[in-house]
Coordinates of C-alpha atoms in Angstrom, one line a residue:
X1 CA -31.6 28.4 5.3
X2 CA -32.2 25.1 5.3
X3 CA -34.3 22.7 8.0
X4 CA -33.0 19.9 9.5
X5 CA -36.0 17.4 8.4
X6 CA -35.0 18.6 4.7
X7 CA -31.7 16.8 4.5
X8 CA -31.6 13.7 2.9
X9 CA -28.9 11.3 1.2
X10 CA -26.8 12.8 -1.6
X11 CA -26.8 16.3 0.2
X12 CA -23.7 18.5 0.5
X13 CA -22.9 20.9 3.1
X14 CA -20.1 21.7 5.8
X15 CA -19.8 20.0 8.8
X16 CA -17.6 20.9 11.8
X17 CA -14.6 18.2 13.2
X18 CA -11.6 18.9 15.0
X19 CA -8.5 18.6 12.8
X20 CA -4.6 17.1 14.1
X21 CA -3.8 19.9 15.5
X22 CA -7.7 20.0 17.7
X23 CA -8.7 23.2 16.0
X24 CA -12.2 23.3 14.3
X25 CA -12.1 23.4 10.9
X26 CA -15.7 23.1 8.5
X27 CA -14.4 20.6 5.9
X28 CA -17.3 19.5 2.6
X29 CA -19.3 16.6 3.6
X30 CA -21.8 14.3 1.6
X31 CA -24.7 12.7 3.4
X32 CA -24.7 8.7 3.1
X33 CA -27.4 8.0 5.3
X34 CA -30.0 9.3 7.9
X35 CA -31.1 7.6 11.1
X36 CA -33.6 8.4 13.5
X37 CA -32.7 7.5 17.5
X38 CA -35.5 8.5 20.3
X39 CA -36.5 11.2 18.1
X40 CA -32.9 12.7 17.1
X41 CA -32.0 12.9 14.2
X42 CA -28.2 11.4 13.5
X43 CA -26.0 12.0 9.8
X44 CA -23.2 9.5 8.7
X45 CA -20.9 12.0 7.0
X46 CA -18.0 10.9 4.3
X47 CA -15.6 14.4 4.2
X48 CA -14.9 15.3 0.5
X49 CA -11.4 14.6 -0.3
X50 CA -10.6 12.7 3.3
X51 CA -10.0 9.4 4.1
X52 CA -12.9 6.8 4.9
X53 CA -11.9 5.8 8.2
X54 CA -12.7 9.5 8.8
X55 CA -16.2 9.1 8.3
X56 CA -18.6 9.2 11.4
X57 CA -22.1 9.9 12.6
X58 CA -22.7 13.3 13.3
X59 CA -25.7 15.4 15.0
X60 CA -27.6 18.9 13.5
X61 CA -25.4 21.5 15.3
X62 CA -22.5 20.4 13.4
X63 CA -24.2 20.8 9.9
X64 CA -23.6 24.3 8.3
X65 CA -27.3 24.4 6.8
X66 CA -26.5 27.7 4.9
X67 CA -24.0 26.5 2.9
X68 CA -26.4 23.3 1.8
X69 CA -25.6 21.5 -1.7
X70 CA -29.0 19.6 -2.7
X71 CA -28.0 16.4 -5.0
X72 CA -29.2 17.3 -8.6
X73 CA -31.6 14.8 -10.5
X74 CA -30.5 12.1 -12.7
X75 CA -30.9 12.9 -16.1
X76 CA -33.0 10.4 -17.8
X77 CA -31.3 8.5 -20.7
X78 CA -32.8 9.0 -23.9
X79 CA -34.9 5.5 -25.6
X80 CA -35.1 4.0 -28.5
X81 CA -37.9 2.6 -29.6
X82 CA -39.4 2.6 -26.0
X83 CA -36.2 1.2 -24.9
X84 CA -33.5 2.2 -22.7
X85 CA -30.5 2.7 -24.8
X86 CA -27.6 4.8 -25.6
X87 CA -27.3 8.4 -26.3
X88 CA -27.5 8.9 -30.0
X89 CA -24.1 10.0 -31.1
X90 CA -23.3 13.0 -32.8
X91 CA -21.3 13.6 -35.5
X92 CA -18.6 15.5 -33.3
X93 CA -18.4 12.4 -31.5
X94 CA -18.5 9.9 -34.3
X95 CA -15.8 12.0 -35.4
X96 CA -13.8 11.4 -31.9
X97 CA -14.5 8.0 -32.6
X98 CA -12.9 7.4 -35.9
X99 CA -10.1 9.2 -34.9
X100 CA -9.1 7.1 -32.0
X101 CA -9.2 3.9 -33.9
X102 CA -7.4 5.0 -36.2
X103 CA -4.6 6.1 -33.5
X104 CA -5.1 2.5 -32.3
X105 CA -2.0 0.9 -34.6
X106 CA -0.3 3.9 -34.2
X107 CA 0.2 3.9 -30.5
X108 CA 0.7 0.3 -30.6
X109 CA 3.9 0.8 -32.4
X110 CA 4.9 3.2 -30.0
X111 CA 4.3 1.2 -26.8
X112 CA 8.3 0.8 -26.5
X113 CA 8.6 -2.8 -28.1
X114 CA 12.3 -1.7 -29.2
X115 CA 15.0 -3.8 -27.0
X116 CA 16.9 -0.9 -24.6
X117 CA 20.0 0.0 -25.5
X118 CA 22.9 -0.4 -22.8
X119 CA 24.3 2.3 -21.2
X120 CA 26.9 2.6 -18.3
X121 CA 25.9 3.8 -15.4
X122 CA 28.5 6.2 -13.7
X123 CA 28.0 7.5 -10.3
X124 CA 29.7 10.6 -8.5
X125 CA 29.2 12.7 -5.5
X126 CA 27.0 15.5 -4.8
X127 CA 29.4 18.0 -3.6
X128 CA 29.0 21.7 -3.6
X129 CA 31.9 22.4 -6.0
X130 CA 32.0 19.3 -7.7
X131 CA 30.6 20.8 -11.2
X132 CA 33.3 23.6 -11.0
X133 CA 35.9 20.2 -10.9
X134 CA 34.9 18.6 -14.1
X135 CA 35.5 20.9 -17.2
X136 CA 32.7 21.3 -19.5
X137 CA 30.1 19.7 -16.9
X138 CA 26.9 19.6 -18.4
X139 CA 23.7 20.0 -16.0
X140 CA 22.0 16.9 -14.6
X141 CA 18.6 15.9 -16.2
X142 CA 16.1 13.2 -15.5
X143 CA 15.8 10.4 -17.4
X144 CA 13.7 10.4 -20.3
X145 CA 10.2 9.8 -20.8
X146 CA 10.5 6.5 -23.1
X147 CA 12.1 4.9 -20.2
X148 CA 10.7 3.3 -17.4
X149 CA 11.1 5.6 -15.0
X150 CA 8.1 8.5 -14.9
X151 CA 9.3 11.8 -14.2
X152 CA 10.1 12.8 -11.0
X153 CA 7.6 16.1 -9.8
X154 CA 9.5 16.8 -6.7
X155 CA 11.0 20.2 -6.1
X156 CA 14.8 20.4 -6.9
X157 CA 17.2 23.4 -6.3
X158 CA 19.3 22.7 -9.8
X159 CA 18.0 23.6 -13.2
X160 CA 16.5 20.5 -14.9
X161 CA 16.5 20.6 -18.8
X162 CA 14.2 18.0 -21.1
X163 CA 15.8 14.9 -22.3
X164 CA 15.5 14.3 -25.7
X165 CA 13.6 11.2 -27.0
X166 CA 16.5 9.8 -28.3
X167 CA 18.4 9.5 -25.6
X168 CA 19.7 6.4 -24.7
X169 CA 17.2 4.1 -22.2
X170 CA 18.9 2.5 -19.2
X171 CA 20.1 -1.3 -19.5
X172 CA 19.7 -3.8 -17.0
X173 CA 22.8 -5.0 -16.5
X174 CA 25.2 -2.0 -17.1
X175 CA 27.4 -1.7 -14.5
X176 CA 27.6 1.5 -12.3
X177 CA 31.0 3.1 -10.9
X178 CA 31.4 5.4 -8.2
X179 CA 34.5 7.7 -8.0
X180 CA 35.8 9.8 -4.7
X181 CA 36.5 13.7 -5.3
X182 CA 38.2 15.0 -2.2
X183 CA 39.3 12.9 1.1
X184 CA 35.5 13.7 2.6
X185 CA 33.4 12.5 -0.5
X186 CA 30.4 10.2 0.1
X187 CA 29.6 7.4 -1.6
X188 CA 27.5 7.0 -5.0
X189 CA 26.0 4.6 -6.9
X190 CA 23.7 3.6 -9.6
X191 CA 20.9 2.1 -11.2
X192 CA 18.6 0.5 -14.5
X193 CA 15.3 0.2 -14.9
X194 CA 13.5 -3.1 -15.3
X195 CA 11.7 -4.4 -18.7
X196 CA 8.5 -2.5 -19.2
X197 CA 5.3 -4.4 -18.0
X198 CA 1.5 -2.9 -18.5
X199 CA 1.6 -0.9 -15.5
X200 CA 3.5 1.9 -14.5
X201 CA 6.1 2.3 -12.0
X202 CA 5.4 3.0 -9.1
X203 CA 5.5 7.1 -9.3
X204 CA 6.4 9.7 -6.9
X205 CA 3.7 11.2 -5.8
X206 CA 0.9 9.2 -6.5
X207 CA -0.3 5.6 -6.7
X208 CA 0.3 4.4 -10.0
X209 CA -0.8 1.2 -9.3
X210 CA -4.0 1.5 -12.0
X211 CA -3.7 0.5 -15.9
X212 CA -1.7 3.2 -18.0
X213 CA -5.5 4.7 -19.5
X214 CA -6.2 5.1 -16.2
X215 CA -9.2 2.7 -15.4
X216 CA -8.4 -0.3 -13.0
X217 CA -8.2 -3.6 -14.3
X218 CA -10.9 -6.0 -12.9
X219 CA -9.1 -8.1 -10.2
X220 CA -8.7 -11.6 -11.1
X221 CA -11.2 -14.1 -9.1
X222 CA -8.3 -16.8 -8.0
X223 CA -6.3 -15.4 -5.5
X224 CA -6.2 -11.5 -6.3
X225 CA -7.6 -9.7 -2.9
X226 CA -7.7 -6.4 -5.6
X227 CA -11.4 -4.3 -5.0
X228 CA -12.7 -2.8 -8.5
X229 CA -15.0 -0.8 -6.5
X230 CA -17.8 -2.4 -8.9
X231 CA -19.8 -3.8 -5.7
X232 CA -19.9 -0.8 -4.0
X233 CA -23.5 0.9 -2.8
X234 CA -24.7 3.0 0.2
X235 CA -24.0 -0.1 2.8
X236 CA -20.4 -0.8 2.1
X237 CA -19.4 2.5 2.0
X238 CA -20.6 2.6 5.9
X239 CA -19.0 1.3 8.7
X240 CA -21.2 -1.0 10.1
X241 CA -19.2 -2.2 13.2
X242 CA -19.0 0.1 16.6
X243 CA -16.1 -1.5 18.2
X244 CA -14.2 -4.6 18.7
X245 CA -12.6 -6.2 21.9
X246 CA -9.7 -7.9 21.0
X247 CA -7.9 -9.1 24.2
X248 CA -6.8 -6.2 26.2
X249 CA -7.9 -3.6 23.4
X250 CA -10.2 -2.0 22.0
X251 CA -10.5 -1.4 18.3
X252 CA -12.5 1.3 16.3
X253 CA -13.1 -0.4 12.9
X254 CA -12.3 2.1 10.2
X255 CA -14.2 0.8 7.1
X256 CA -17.4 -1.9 6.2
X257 CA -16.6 -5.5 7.0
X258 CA -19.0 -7.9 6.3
X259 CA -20.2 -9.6 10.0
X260 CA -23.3 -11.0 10.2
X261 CA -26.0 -8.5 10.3
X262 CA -27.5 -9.4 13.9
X263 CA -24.2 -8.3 15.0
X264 CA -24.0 -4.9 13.2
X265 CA -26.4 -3.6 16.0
X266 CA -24.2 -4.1 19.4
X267 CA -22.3 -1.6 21.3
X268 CA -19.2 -4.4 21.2
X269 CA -18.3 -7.2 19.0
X270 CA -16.0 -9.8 21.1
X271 CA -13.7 -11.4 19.8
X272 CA -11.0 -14.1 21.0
X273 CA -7.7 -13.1 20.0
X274 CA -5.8 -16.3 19.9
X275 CA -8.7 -18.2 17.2
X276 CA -10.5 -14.6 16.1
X277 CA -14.5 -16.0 16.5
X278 CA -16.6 -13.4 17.4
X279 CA -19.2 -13.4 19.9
X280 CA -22.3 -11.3 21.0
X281 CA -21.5 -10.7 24.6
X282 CA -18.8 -11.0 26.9
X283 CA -20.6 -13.4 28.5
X284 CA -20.2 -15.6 25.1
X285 CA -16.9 -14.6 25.1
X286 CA -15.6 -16.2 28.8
X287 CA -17.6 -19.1 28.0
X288 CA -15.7 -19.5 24.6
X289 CA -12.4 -19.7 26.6
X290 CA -13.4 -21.7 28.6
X291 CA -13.6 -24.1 25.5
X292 CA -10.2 -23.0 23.5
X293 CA -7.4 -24.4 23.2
X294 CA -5.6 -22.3 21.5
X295 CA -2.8 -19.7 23.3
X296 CA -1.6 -19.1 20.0
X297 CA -2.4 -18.7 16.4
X298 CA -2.8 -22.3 14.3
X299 CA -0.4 -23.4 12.1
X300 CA 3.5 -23.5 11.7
X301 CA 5.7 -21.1 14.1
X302 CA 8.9 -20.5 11.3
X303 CA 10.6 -17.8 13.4
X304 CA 11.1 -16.6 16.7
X305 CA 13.0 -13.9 17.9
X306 CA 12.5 -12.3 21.5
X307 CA 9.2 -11.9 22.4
X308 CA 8.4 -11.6 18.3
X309 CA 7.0 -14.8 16.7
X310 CA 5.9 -15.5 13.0
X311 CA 3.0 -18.1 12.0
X312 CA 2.4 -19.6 8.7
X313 CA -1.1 -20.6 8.1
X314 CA -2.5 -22.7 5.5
X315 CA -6.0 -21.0 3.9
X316 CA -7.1 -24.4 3.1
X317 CA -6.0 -26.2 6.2
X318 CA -7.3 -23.3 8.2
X319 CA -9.8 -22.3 7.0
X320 CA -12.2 -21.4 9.8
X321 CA -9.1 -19.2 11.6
X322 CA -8.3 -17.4 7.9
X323 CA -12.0 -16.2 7.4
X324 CA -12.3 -14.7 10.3
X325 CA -8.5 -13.2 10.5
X326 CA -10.1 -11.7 6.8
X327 CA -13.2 -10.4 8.3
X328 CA -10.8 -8.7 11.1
X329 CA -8.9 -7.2 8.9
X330 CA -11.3 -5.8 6.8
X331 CA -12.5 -3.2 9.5
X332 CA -9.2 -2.0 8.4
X333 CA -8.5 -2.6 4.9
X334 CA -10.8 -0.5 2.5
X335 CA -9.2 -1.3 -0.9
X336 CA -9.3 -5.3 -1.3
X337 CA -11.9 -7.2 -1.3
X338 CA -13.3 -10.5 1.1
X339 CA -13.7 -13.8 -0.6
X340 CA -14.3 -17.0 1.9
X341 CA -12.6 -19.0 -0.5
X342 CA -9.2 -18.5 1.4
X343 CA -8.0 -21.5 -0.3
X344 CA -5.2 -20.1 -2.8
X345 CA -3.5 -18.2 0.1
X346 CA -1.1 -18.5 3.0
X347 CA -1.3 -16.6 5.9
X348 CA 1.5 -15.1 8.1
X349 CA 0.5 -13.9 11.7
X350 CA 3.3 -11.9 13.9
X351 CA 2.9 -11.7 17.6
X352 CA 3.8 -11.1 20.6
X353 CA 4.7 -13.2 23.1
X354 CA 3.9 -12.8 27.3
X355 CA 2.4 -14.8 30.1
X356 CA -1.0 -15.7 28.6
X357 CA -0.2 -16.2 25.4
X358 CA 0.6 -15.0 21.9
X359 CA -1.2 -12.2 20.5
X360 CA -1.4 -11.2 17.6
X361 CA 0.0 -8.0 16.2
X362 CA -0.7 -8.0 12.8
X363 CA -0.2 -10.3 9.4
X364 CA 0.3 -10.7 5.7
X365 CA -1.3 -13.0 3.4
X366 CA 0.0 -14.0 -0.1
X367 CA -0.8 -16.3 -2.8
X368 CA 0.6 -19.7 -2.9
X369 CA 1.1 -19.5 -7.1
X370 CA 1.5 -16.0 -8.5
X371 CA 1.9 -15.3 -12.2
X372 CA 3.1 -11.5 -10.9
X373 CA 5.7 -12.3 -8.5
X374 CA 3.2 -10.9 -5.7
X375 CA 4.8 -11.5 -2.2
X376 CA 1.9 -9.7 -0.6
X377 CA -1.4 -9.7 -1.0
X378 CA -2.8 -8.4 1.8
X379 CA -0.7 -6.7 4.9
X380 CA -1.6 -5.1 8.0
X381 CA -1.0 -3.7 11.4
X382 CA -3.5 -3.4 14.0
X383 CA -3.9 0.5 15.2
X384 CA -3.1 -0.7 18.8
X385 CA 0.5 -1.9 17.1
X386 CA 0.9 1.0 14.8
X387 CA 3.6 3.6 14.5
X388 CA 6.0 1.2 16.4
X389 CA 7.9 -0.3 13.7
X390 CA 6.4 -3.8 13.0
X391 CA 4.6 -2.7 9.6
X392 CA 8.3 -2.4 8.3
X393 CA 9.0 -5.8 10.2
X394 CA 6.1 -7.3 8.7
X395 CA 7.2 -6.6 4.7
X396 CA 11.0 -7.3 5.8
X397 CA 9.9 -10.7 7.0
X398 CA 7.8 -11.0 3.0
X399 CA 11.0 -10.2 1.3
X400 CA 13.1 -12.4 3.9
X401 CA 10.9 -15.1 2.8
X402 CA 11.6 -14.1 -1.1
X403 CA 15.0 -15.1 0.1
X404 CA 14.9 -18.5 0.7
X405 CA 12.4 -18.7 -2.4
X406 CA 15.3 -17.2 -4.5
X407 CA 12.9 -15.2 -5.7
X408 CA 12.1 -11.1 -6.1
X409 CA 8.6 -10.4 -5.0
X410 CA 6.8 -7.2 -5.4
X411 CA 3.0 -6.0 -3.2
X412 CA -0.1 -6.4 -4.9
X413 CA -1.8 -3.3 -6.0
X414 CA -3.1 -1.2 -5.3
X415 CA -1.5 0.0 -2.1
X416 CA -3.7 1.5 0.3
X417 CA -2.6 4.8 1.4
X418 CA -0.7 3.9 5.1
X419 CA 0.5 0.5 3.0
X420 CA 2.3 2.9 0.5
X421 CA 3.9 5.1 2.6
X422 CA 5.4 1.7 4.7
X423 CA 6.7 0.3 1.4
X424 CA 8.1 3.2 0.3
X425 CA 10.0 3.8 3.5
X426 CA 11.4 0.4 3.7
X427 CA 12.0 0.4 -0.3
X428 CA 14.3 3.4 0.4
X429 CA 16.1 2.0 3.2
X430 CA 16.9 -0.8 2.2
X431 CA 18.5 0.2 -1.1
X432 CA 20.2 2.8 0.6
X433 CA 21.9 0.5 3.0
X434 CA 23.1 -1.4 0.3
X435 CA 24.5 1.5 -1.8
X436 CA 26.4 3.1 1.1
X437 CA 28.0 -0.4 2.1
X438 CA 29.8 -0.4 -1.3
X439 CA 33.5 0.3 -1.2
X440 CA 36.3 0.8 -3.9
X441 CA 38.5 -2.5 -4.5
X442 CA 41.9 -1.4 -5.3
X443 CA 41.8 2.0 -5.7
X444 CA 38.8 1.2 -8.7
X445 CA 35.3 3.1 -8.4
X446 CA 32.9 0.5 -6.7
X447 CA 30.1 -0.6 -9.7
X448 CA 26.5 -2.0 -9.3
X449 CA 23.7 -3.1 -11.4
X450 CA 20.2 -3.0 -10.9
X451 CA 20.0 -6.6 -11.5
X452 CA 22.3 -7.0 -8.7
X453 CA 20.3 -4.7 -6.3
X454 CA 16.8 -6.5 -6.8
X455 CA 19.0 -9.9 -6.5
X456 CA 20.7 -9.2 -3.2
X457 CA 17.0 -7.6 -1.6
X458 CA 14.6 -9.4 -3.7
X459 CA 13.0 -6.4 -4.3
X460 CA 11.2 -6.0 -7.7
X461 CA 13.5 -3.8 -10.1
X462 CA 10.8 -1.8 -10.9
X463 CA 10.6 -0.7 -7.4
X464 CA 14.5 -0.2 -6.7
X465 CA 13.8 2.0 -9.6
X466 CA 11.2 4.0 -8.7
X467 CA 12.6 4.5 -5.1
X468 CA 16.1 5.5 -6.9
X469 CA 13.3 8.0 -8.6
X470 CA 11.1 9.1 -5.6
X471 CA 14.8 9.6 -3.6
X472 CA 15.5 12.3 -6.7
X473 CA 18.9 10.3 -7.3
X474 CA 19.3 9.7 -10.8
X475 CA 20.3 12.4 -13.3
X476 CA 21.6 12.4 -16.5
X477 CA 25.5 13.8 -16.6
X478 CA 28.1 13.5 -19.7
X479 CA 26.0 10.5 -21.9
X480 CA 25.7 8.5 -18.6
X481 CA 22.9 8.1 -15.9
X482 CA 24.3 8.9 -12.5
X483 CA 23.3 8.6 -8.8
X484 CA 23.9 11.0 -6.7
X485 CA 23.8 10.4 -2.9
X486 CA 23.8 14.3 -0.8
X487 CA 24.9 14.9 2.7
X488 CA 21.3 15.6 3.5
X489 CA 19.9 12.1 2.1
X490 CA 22.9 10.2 3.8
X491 CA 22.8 12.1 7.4
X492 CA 18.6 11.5 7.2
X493 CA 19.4 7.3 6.4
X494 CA 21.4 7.2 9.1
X495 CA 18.7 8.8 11.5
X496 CA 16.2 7.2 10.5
X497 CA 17.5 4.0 11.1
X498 CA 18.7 4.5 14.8
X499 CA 15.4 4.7 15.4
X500 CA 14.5 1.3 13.5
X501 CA 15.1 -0.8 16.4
X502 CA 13.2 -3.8 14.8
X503 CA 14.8 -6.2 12.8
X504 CA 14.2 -9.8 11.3
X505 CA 17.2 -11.8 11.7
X506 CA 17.6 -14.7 9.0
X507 CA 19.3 -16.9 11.5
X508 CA 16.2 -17.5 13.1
X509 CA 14.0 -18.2 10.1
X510 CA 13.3 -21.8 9.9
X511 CA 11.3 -22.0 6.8
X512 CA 11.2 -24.6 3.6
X513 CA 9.2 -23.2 0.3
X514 CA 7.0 -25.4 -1.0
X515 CA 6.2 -26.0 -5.0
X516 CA 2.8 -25.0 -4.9
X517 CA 2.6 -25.9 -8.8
X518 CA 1.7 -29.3 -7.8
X519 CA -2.1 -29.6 -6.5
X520 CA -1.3 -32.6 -4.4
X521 CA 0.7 -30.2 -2.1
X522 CA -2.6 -28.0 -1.6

C-alpha cells in the first residue's frame, strides 16, 4: 500500500463522497493538486466521468491507497537531426494516409449537395388498434440516415426496420395533415427537416454540438463565448474561489473564474448585487453601499411583469457592470470562455423585485450581429434561483425577443450539460403546445409545415426537428413521414405544464430591435 507523502499530481485512486441518495459510494479520482495546511496534507480531486462542479478538496482518510494508479511517464518523441520532430511514419501509416486523400473527393460528393425532394407529410394517431384499421399497414420506420435527422437511440416498443437510402428526404414546406379515427382520437401532426448546415442536429442523447469529424471548431474571437479547451492547464481546471456573498446568499462557485489572485485566498468574496464589484471584506462591502446608487441593474428595463423584471444592457455602454456580471457567471459556466472585450454583446438581466431593490436572478447575453442566427450566447441561473422555473423564463424571454426581431434564433454551442436539458424541455413544450392547438377546418385533417412551426416560435428548424426526433414522433408509414402524438406524451405535456407557473407575457414587452449592421449604432 501506498503512503500518503507518495501521492502526487496525475495519480489515480478511489476516493469516498456521499452520492444523491447520502450513501458512500468510492467513485475513480485523479489528483490535480496537493497542498500543505499546518502540516495536513489536503487533495483537490476531479471524479472520473463526473461533473466539474463536483470536484473538491479532500483529506487522506478518504483516499483508497490500495487501489493507487501512478501517472505513467511521457514517452519522449523521437528527433531528427537533434531536433524535436515527428514520429517517422511507417509504411502502414503512409498507407492510411494515401487512402484517406484519396476518399477526400469522394466524400465530398457525398456530403448531400442534392436539393431534397418534397414529400407530404401525413399525420395520424397512435391508437392501440389503429394498424389493424388500415389494410395493408406497413410498420413505422425512422427517417433515413441522408436526412437531417440522426437516428433516434431511444428504446421503442414497435419493431423498427432500416430505411433505405433512397428513400425520399423530407421537404421544407410539405404540408402535414392529421386525420381522426374514432370519436376519442388525439391530435397529430407533422414535420420537415431544415437545409443541412456543417453541424449536426441536435441528437438525442448526446451533445452534438461539435463538427461532424468530431473535433471542435476553434471559437471565433468576435463575439463567440465558445471555450476550445486549448487554454486549459492545472489552474483553470481548479476552482479557485471559496464562496461568494451575493446579497442575502451565499454561493459555492462550481468552476475557475478568473478574479484577481489576491482574492483567490479569502474565506468570502463580497460582492454588491445591484453593480456586481467585488470586495475583500465586508467591511469594503457596507462602505461600497454606502457609495452606490444603484437599486437595480444599469441599462434599459423592457419588461415587467409582477415582481419579474428584464434589463437590457449595452456591453459597450456598460462595460464595467458586463465584466464583472461575466466574471460572476463564470463560477458557473465551465464551457465558454471570458473575454473583457464585452463590446459585441448585449446583456439581459432578470430580477426580482422587493423592498430594497432589484436583484438579480439570472441573465442571457447574445451577440449584437450574428452570422448563425445565435439568440444566446451565454445563459444562466444562479443555484439560489434554480429548479424554480426561470431558466425556462429566461430562453422564453430570448425567443420572445426573436419575435419582435422577426427572426428564428437558435443557442450557441456547445450547451453545457444543465443548459441542454432546459432547452430541450422548453423545445418540446413549446412545439407540443402548438401541435395539440391545431384543429380540423371543415371536416379536413388540420396540415402544418415545419417552416410554419419555426415561424410561429422562432425556433431554429433544426431544432423543432430534433425535438420532433428526441420526442420519438416521426416515423415513416405508407411513402409518407408521420407524427405520431400517444396518450402517454399528451397526458405528460399537460402535467408538466400545470406545473409551469412562469410565463413571459408579450403584452408587457416593450422593446425596439436595433440594426446593429451600422457601427454608428454601437
Amino acid at each position: 500500500m501506498a503512503e500518503v507523502g507518495e501521492i502526487i499530481e496525475g495519480c489515480r485512486l478511489p476516493v469516498l463522497r456521499r452520492n444523491q441518495d447520502n450513501e458512500d459510494e468510492w467513485p475513480l479520482a485523479e489528483i490535480l493538486s496537493v497542498k500543505d495546511i499546518n502540516g495536513r496534507k489536503l487533495f483537490y480531486v476531479h471524479y472520473i466521468d463526473f461533473n466539474k462542479r463536483l470536484d473538491e478538496w479532500v483529506t487522506h482518510e478518504r483516499l483508497d491507497l490500495k487501489k493507487i494508479q501512478f501517472p505513467k511517464k511521457e514517452a519522449k518523441t523521437p528527433t531528427k537531426n537533434g531536433l524535436p520532430g515527428s514520429r517517422p511514419g511507417s509504411p502502414e501509416r503512409e498507407v492510411r494516409k494515401t487512402l484517406d486523400l484519396s476518399l477526400q473527393p469522394a466524400s465530398a460528393q457525398a456530403s448531400g449537395k442534392t436539393l431534397p425532394i418534397p414529400v407530404q407529410i401525413t399525420l395520424r394517431f397512435n391508437l392501440p388498434k389503429e394498424r389493424e384499421a388500415i389494410p395493408g399497414g406497413e410498420p413505422d420506420q425512422p427517417l433515413s440516415s441522408s436526412s437531417c435527422l440522426q437516428p433516434n437511440h431511444r428504446s421503442t416498443k414497435r419493431k423498427v426496420e432500416v430505411v433505405s437510402p433512397a428513400t425520399p428526404v423530407l421537404s421544407e414546406t410539405a404540408p402535414a395533415s392529421v386525420f381522426p379515427q374514432n370519436g376519442s382520437a388525439r391530435r397529430a401532426v407533422a414535420a420537415q427537416p431544415g437545409r443541412k448546415r456543417k453541424s449536426n442536429c441536435l441528437g438525442t442523447d448526446e451533445d452534438s454540438q461539435d463538427s461532424s469529424d468530431g473535433i471542435p471548431s476553434a471559437p471565433r474571437m468576435t463575439g463567440s463565448l465558445v471555450s476550445d479547451r486549448s487554454h486549459d492547464d492545472i489552474v483553470t481546471r481548479m476552482k479557485n474561489i471559496e464562496c461568494i456573498e451575493l446579497g442575502r446568499h451565499r454561493l459555492k462557485p462550481w468552476y475557475f473564474s478568473p478574479y484577481p489572485q489576491e482574492l483567490t485566498t479569502l474565506p468570502v468574496l463580497y460582492l454588491c448585487e445591484f453593480c456586481l464589484k467585488y470586495g475583500r471584506s465586508l467591511k469594503c462591502l457596507q462602505r461600497h453601499l454606502t457609495k452606490c446608487d444603484l437599486r437595480h441593474p444599469p441599462g434599459n428595463e423592457i419588461y415587467r411583469k409582477g415582481t419579474i423584471s428584464f434589463f437590457e444592457i449595452d456591453g459597450r455602454k456598460n462595460k464595467s457592470y458586463s465584466q464583472n456580471l461575466c466574471l460572476l457567471a463564470k463560477c458557473f459556466l465551465d464551457h465558454k470562455t471570458l473575454y473583457y472585450d464585452t463590446d459585441p454583446f448585449l446583456f439581459y438581466v432578470m430580477t426580482e423585485y422587493d423592498c430594497k431593490g432589484f436583484h438579480i436572478v439570472g441573465y442571457f447575453s447574445k451577440e449584437k450581429e450574428s452570422t448563425e442566427d445565435y439568440n444566446v450566447a451565454c445563459i444562466l441561473t444562479l443555484p439560489p434561483y434554480q429548479r424554480r422555473g426561470y431558466g425556462k423564463l429566461l430562453i422564453e424571454f430570448s425567443y420572445e425577443l426573436s419575435k419582435v426581431e422577426g427572426k428564428t434564433g437558435t443557442p450557441e454551442k456547445p450547451l453545457s450539460d444543465l443548459g441542454l436539458l432546459s432547452y430541450r424541455s422548453y423545445w418540446s413544450q413549446t412545439i407540443l403546445e402548438i401541435l395539440m392547438g391545431l384543429k380540423s377546418e371543415s371536416g379536413e385533417r388540420p396540415q402544418i409545415t415545419i417552416n410554419e412551426i419555426s415561424e410561429i416560435t422562432s425556433i431554429k428548424k433544426e431544432d423543432v426537428i430534433s425535438t420532433l426526433q428526441y420526442l420519438n414522433l416521426i416515423n415513416y408509414y405508407k411513402g409518407q413521414y408521420i407524427l405520431t402524438l400517444s396518450e402517454d406524451i399528451v397526458d405528460g405535456h399537460e402535467r408538466a405544464m400545470l406545473k409551469r407557473l412562469l410565463r413571459i407575457d408579450s403584452k408587457c414587452l416593450h422593446f425596439t430591435p436595433k440594426d446593429w449592421s451600422k457601427r454608428g449604432k454601437w
